Structures are given as structure tokens and as C-alpha cells.
CSV table of C-alpha atoms in Angstrom, one decimal:
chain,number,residue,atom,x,y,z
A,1,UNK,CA,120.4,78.6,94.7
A,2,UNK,CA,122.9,81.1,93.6
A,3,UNK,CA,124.8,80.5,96.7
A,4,UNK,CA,124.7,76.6,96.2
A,5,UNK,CA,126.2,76.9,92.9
A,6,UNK,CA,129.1,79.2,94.3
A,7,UNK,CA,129.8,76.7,97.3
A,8,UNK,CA,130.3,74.0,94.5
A,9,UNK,CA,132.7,75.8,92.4
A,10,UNK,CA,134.6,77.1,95.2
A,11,UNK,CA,134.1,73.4,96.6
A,12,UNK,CA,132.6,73.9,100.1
A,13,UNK,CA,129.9,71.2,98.7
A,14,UNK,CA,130.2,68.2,96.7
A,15,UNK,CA,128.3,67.9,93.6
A,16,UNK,CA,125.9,66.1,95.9
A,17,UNK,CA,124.8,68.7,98.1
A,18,UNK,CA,126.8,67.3,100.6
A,19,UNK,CA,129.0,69.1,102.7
A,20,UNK,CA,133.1,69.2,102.4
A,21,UNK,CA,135.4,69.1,105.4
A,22,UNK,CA,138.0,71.2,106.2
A,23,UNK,CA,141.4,71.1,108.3
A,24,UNK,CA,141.2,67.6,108.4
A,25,UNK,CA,138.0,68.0,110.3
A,26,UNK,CA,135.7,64.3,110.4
A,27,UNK,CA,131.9,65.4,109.8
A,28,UNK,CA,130.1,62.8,111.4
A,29,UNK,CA,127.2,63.5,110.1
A,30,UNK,CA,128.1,63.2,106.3
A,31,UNK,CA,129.6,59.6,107.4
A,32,UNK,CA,126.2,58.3,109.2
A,33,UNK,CA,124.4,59.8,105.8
A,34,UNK,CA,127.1,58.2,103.5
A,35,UNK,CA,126.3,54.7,105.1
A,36,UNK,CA,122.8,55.4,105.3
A,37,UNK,CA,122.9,55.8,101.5
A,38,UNK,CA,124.8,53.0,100.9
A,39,UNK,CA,122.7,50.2,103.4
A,40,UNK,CA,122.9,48.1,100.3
A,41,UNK,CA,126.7,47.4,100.5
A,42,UNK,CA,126.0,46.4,104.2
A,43,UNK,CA,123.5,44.4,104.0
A,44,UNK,CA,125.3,42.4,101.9
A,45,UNK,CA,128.5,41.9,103.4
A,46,UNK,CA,126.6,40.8,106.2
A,47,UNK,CA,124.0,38.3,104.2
A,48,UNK,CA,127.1,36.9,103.0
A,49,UNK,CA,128.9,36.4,105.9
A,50,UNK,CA,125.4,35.4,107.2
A,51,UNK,CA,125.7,32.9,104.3
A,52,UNK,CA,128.7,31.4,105.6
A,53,UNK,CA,127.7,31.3,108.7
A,54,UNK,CA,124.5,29.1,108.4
A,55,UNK,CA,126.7,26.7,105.8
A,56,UNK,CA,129.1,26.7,108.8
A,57,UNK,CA,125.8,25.8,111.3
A,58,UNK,CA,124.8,22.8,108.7
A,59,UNK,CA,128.1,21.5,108.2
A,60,UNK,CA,129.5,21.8,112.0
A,61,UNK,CA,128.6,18.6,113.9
A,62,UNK,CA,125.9,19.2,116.6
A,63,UNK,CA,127.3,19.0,120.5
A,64,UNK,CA,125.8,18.3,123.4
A,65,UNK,CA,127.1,19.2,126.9
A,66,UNK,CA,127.0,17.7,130.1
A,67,UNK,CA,128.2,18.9,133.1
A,68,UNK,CA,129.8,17.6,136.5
A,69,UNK,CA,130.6,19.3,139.6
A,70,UNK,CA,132.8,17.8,142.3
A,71,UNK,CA,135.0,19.3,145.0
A,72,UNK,CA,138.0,18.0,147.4
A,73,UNK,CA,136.2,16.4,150.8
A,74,UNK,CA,138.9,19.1,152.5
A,75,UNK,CA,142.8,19.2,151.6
A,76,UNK,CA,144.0,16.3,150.0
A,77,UNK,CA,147.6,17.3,150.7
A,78,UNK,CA,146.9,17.8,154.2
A,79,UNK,CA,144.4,14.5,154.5
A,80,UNK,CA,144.8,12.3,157.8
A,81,UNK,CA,148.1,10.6,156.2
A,82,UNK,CA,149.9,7.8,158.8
A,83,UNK,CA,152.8,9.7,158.8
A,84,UNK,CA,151.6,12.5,162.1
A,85,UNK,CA,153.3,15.2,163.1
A,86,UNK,CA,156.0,12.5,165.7
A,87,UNK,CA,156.6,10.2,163.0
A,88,UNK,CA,157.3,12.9,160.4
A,89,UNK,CA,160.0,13.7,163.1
A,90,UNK,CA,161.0,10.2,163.7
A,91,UNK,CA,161.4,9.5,160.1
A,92,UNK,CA,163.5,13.1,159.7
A,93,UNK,CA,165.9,10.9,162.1
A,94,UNK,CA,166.0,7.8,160.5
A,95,UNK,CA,167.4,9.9,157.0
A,96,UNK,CA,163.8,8.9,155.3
A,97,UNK,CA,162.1,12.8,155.8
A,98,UNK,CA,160.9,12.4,152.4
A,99,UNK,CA,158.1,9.9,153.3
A,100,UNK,CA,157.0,12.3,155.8
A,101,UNK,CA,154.9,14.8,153.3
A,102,UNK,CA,151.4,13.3,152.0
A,103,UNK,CA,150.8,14.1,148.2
A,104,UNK,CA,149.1,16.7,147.1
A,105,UNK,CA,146.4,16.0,144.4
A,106,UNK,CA,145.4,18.4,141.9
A,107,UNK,CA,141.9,17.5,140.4
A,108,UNK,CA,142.2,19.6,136.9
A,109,UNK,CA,145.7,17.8,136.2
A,110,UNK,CA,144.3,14.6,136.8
A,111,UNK,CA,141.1,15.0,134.2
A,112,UNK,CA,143.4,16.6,131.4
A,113,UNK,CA,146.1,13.7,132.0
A,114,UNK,CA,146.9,11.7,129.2
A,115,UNK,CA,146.5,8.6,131.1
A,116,UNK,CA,142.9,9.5,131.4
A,117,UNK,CA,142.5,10.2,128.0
A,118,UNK,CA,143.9,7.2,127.1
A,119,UNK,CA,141.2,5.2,129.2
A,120,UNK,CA,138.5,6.9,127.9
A,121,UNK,CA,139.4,6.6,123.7
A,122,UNK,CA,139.8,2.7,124.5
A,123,UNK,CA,136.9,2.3,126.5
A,124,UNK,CA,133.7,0.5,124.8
A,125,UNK,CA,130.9,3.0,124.6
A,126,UNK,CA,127.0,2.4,124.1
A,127,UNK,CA,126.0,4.2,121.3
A,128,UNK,CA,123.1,5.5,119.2
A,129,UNK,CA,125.2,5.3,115.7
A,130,UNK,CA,126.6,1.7,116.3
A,131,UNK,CA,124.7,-1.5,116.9
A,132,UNK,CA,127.6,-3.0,119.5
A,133,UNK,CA,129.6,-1.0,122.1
A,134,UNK,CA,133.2,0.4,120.1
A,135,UNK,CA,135.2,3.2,121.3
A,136,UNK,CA,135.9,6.8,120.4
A,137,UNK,CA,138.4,5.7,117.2
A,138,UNK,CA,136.1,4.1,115.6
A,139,UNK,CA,133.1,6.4,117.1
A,140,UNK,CA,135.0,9.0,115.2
A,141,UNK,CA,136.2,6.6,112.5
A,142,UNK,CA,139.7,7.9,112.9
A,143,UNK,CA,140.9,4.4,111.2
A,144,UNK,CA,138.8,4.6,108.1
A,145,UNK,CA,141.0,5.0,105.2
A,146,UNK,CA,139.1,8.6,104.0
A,147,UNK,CA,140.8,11.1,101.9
A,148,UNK,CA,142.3,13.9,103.2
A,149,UNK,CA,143.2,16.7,100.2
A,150,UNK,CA,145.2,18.4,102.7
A,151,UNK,CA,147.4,15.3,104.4
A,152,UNK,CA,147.9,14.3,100.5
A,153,UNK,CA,149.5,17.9,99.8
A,154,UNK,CA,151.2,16.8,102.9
A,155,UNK,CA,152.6,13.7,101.4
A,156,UNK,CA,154.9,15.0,99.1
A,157,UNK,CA,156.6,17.2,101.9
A,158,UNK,CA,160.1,16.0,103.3
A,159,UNK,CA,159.2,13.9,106.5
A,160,UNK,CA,161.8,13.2,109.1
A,161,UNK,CA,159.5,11.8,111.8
A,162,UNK,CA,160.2,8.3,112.9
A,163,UNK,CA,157.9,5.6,111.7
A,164,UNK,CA,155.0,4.4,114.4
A,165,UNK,CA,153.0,2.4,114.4
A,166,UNK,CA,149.0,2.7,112.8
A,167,UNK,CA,147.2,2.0,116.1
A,168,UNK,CA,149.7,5.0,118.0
A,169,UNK,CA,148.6,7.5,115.1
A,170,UNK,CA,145.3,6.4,116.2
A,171,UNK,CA,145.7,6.7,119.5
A,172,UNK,CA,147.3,10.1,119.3
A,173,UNK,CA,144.4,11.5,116.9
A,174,UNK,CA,141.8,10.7,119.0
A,175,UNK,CA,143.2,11.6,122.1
A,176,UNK,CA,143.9,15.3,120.4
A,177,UNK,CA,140.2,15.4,119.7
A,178,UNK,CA,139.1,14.3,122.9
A,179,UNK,CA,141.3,17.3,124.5
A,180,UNK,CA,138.7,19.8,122.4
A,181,UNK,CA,136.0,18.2,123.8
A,182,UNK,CA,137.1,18.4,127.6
A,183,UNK,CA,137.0,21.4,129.4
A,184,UNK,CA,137.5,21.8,133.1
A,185,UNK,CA,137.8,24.8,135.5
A,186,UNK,CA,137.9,25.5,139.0
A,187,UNK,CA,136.6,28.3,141.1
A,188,UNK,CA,138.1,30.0,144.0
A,189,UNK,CA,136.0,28.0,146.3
A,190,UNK,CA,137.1,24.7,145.2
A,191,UNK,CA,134.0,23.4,143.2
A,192,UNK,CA,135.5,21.6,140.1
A,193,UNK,CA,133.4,21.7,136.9
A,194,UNK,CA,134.3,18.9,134.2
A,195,UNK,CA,131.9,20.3,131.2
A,196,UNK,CA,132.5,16.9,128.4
A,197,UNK,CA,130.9,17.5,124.9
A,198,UNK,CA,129.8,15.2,122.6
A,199,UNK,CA,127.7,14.2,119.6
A,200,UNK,CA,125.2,12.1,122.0
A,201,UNK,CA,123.9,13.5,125.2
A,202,UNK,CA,123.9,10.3,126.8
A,203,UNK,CA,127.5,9.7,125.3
A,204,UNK,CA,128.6,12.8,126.6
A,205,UNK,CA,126.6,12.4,130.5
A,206,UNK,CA,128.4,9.0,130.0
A,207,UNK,CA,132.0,10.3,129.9
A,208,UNK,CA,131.6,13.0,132.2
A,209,UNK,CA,130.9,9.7,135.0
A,210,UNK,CA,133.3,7.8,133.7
A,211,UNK,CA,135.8,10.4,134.1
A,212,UNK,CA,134.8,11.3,137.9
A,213,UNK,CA,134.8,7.8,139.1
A,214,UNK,CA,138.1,7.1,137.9
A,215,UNK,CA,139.3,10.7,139.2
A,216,UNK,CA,137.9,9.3,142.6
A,217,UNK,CA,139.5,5.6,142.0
A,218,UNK,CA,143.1,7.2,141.2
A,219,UNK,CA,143.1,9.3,144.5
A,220,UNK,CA,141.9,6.4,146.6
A,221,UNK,CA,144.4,3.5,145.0
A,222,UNK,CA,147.0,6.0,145.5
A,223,UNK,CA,145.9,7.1,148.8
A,224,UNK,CA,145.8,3.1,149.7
A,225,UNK,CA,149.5,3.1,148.1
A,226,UNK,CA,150.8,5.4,150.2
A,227,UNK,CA,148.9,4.1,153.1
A,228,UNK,CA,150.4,0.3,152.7
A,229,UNK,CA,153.9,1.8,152.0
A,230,UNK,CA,154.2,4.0,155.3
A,231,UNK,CA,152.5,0.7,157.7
A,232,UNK,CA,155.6,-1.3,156.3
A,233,UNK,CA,158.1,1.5,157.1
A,234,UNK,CA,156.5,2.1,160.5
A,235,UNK,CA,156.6,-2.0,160.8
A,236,UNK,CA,160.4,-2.4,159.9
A,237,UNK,CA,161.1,0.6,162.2
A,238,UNK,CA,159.4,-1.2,164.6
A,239,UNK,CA,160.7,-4.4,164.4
A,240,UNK,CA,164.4,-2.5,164.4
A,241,UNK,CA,163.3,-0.6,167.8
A,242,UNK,CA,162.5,-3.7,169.5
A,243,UNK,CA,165.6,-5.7,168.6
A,244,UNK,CA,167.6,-2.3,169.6
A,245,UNK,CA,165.2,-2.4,172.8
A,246,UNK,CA,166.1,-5.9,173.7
A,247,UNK,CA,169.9,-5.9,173.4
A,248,UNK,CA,169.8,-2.8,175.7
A,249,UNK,CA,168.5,-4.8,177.7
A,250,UNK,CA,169.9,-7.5,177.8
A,251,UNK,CA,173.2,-5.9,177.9
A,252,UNK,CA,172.2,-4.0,181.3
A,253,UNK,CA,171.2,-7.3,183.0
A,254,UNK,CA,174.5,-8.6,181.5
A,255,UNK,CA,176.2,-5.7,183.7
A,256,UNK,CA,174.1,-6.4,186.5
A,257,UNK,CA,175.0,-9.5,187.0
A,258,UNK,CA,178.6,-8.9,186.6
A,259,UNK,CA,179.2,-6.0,188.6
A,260,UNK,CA,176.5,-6.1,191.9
A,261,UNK,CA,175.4,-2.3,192.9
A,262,UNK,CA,176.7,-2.6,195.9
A,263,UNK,CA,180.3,-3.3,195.1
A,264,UNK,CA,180.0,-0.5,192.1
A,265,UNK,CA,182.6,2.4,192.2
A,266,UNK,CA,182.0,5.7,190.4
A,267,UNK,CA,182.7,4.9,187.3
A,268,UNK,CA,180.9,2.0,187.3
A,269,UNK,CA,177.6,3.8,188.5
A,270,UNK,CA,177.8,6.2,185.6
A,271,UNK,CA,177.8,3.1,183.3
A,272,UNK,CA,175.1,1.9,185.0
A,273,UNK,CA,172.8,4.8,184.4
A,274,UNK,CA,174.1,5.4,180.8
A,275,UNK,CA,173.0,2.0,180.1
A,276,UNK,CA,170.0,2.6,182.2
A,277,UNK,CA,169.5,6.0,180.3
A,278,UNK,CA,169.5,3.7,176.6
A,279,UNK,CA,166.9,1.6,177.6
A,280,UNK,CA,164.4,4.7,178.5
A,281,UNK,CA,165.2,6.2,174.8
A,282,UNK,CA,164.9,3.0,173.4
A,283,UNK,CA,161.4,2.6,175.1
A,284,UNK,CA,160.2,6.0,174.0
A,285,UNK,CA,161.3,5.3,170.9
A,286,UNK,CA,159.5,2.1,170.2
A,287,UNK,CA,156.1,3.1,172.4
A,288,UNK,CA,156.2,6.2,169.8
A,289,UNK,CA,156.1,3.5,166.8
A,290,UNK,CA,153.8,1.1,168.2
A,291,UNK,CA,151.2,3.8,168.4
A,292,UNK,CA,152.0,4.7,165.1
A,293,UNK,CA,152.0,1.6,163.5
A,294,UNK,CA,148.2,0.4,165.0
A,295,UNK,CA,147.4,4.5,163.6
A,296,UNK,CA,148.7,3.1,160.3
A,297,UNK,CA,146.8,-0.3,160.2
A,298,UNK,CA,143.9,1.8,161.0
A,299,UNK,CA,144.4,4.5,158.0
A,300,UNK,CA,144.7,1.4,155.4
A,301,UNK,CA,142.0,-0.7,156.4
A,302,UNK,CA,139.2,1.9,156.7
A,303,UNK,CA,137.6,4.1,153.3
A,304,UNK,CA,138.4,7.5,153.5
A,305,UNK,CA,136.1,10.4,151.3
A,306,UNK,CA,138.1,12.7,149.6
A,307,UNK,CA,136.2,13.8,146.9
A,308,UNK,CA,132.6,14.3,146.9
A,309,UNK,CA,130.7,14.8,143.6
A,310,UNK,CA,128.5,17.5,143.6
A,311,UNK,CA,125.8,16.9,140.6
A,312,UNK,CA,126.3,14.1,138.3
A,313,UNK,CA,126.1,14.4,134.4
A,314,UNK,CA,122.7,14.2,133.1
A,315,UNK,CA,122.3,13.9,129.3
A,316,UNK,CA,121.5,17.2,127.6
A,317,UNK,CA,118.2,18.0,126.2
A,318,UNK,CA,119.3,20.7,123.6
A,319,UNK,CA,122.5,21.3,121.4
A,320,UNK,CA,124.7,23.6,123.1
A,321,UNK,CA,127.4,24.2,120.1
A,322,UNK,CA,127.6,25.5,118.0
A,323,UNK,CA,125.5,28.1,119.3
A,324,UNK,CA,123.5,29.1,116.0
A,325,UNK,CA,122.0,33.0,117.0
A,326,UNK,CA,125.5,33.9,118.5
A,327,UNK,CA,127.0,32.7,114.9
A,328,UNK,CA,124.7,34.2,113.1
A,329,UNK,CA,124.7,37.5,115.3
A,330,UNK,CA,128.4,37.1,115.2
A,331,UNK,CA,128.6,36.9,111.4
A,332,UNK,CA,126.6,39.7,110.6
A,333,UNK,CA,128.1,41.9,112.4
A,334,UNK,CA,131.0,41.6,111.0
A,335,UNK,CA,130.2,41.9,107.6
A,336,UNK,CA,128.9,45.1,108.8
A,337,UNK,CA,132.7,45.9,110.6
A,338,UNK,CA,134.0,45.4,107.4
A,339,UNK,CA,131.5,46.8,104.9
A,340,UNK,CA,132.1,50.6,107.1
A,341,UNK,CA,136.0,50.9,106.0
A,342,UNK,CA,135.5,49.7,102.4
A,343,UNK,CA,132.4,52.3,101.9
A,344,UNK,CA,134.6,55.2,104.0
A,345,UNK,CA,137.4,54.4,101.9
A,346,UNK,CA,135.9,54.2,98.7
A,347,UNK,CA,132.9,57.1,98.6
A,348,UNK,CA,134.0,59.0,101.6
A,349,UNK,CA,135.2,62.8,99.6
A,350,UNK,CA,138.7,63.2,99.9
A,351,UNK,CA,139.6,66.0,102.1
């Protein structure tokens, strides 16, 4: 006891009993004693954070997920275009090289488009809250005339955007919260995932479809596009080849009949097999596009798969966000986070 009362005056101890560092030194086991004794302070930074966090829960509209899956049937970019391998040549000579490459479609810049976005906020949609089919800006009644403190503040602000019109501020509105509730991602194998969430699970399952058929619509009208566009370039090529064919022709049966072969000297010889040597180009040349152009006719009449979907959406059976334990779990511990610096810095002894 003597010795107790000598460490405090000479102030090894604290009038606590508890013992003083030294040299800077952190005693860890006076801190996990100092927040031992003072639980009370922790538990209720985290019951008040927990606090916020179940207001947030109640408050925060429910979501529901659903999922698609779909993958590329192969390359797009390297899909049986009309345009082979010769007639990507033959078009390198005609000056026209550029028709030669097939597109290359890319499935995740196709979903996040704002074309697609577009479609989808206009679209009618079945739903549980409205009696007739409406779409997403009046799902969301983004044109209701509500009160916004915070756009009011707003008001009084200088302004030097250029007046649009109501239904474009819409528009705009609901296709920025439509971008929230899209997410898509894409593995190194290929396999797309198109996750859509919504305050409905058939809604949402609803969407998801929609969004895959049109992503498999756009490809194929494209596809068709470019299919319809390379048979008439093959077709005028062809057409050009065979007038080219027949005045080469007719130009060597015009030299025939002026010069007979057996009266021709040298020089007229080497006409004869120049003009001789045009027709055979000219033949190769327009064989090469007549295969290509029945190749072509082919490749726009018949259906081509080029994206298969994995797993349709399927309407959720539980609310996936916001995810209440990880909020919760999430909230307490960091009231805890922040109730450890504020008890360290307030009761820890000053070294």
C-alpha cells in the first residue's frame, strides 16, 4: 500500500490504479481496459447509428432484383459477314475497303445506351400501383408538381442553362434514375449479366426481357442492314463487271473480224492476246462476284443467332436492397470506429 501511494505521487500510476506510460510507449492493455470501462459510450454511438440506420431501412424504397444472363453465339465482329475474305480484296480495289470490316458489337454499351433507356422510360408497363399500363415517369411520378426544399434553395441561384422543354426534363430525370437501377457486367468468358432492379419483381423480371429482346432485335436489324447494303454493292459491282465483260468482248470480235489471224503481223498478234488477256481478267473478275453476290442473297434472306440468352428474368421472391443486416451491421460498427478515437482522445492519460 505504501508503495501504491509512492507510485502515485511520483506518477507511475494514475489516481486510478492504472498504470502510466513512458517514452511514448502505447500500453495496450490500459486501452482495451479503458474501453472496457467505458462500453457505455460505444454502445451508444453504435445504437445511434443503429438508429439511423433502421430510419434509413423504413424510409429507403424496397428493391427487387432480377437477373439475365446472355452471351455472344461466337464473335460478332468476326460473324459470317457477305463481305469474305476475296471480296474484302476486291472491294480494297474498287477504293470502297471500308465496307470490307463487319461491325463489332459490344453487348454492355448497347444495354447502358441512351437509346435503350429511352425505350424503356416510354414504354407502357403493367403494374401493381396503377390500374392501366403508364410508363416509368409517371411510375415514378417524376411529373407531379411535389416540393422540393432543396430545388427551391436552388431557384434563387443564377441559372444560365437554356430553356427545354417539360417533357425533356422528364425524360432526362427518369432516364438518370433508370441508369441506378441498371447494372451490367461481363466475365472473362463472355457470359453477360444484365441485373435490373425495381420496386416490383415482376416489373423488374419485366425490364430485364424487354431489355434482352431489343439487345437481340438491334444486332439482327443491324446485321440485316449491313447484309442488304453489301448485296447491293456486290450487285452494282456486278452489273459494272459484266458491261466491262461485254465490251471486251465485243471489242475482240470487232478485231477479229477486221484483222483475220492469218494475215496478223507481230504487232498485231500482241494486240490480239492483250485483248484476249482482258477478257480472262474480266471473267475472273465477274465469276468472283457472281459467287459472291448469290453468298450475299443467301446471308440476307436466312436468320442468323448471335446472341443466345442464357436464363431469363424471373420475378424475385425477396427484397434484395437495401440489404437490412449488412446496414445494420454496417452501422454499428461504425459507431463503434468512431466511439474508439473520441474515448482515446478524451480519457486516454496524457503521456
Amino acid at each position: 500500500r505504501n508503495r501504491i501511494a509512492e507510485f502515485k505521487k511520483y506518477g507511475v500510476i494514475n489516481p486510478d490504479n492504472q498504470v502510466m506510460t513512458t517514452s511514448g510507449d502505447i500500453d495496450l492493455i490500459q486501452i482495451i481496459q479503458l474501453i472496457w470501462k467505458k462500453k457505455n459510450t460505444i454502445i451508444s454511438f453504435s445504437g445511434f447509428f443503429g438508429v439511423l440506420a433502421f430510419i434509413y431501412i423504413l424510409v429507403k424504397t424496397p428493391l427487387y432484383t432480377s437477373t439475365i444472363t446472355m452471351y455472344p453465339a461466337g464473335d460478332l465482329s468476326s460473324s459470317k459477314a457477305v463481305m469474305g475474305t476475296n471480296l474484302a480484296t476486291l472491294a480494297e480495289s474498287f477504293g470502297l475497303a471500308g465496307m470490307s470490316a463487319a461491325p463489332n458489337y459490344n453487348i454492355p454499351d448497347i444495354v447502358t445506351s441512351t437509346r435503350i433507356k429511352k425505350k424503356v422510360v416510354i414504354e407502357e408497363w403493367t403494374s401493381q400501383i396503377f390500374s392501366n399500363q403508364t410508363n416509368l415517369i409517371s411510375y415514378w411520378e417524376i411529373d407531379q408538381n411535389k416540393f422540393n426544399p432543396i430545388q427551391w434553395l436552388f431557384s434563387f441561384l443564377p441559372n444560365n442553362n437554356l430553356p427545354t422543354s417539360q417533357k425533356n426534363k422528364f425524360m432526362d430525370k427518369a432516364i438518370l434514375k433508370l441508369e441506378d437501377r441498371i447494372n451490367v457486367s461481363e466475365t472473362g468468358s463472355g457470359l453477360i449479366t444484365i441485373n435490373v432492379d425495381m420496386g416490383e419483381p415482376q416489373l423488374a423480371a419485366d425490364i430485364a426481357n424487354y431489355i434482352s429482346q431489343f439487345v437481340i432485335d438491334f444486332v439482327s436489324k443491324v446485321q440485316k442492314s449491313n447484309a442488304f447494303k453489301n448485296r447491293i454493292f456486290i450487285e452494282e459491282q456486278l452489273n459494272n463487271a459484266s458491261v466491262i465483260l461485254k465490251n471486251s468482248e465485243r471489242t475482240l470480235v470487232t478485231f477479229k473480224n477486221s484483222h483475220p489471224e492469218q494475215m496478223d503481223t507481230a504487232e498485231l498478234k500482241m494486240k490480239r492476246m492483250g485483248l484476249m488477256r482482258d477478257i480472262e481478267e474480266n471473267q475472273t473478275v465477274y465469276l468472283t462476284l457472281r459467287q459472291q453476290f448469290e453468298i450475299a442473297r443467301i446471308d440476307e434472306q436466312k436468320e442468323e443467332i448471335l446472341i443466345n440468352i442464357l436464363e431469363e428474368a424471373h420475378p424475385a421472391v425477396k427484397i434484395s436492397k437495401p440489404r437490412r443486416l449488412m446496414t445494420l451491421f454496417i452501422a454499428g460498427f461504425l459507431g463503434f470506429a468512431l466511439a474508439i478515437p473520441v474515448i482515446l482522445y478524451r480519457d486516454y492519460p496524457a503521456i
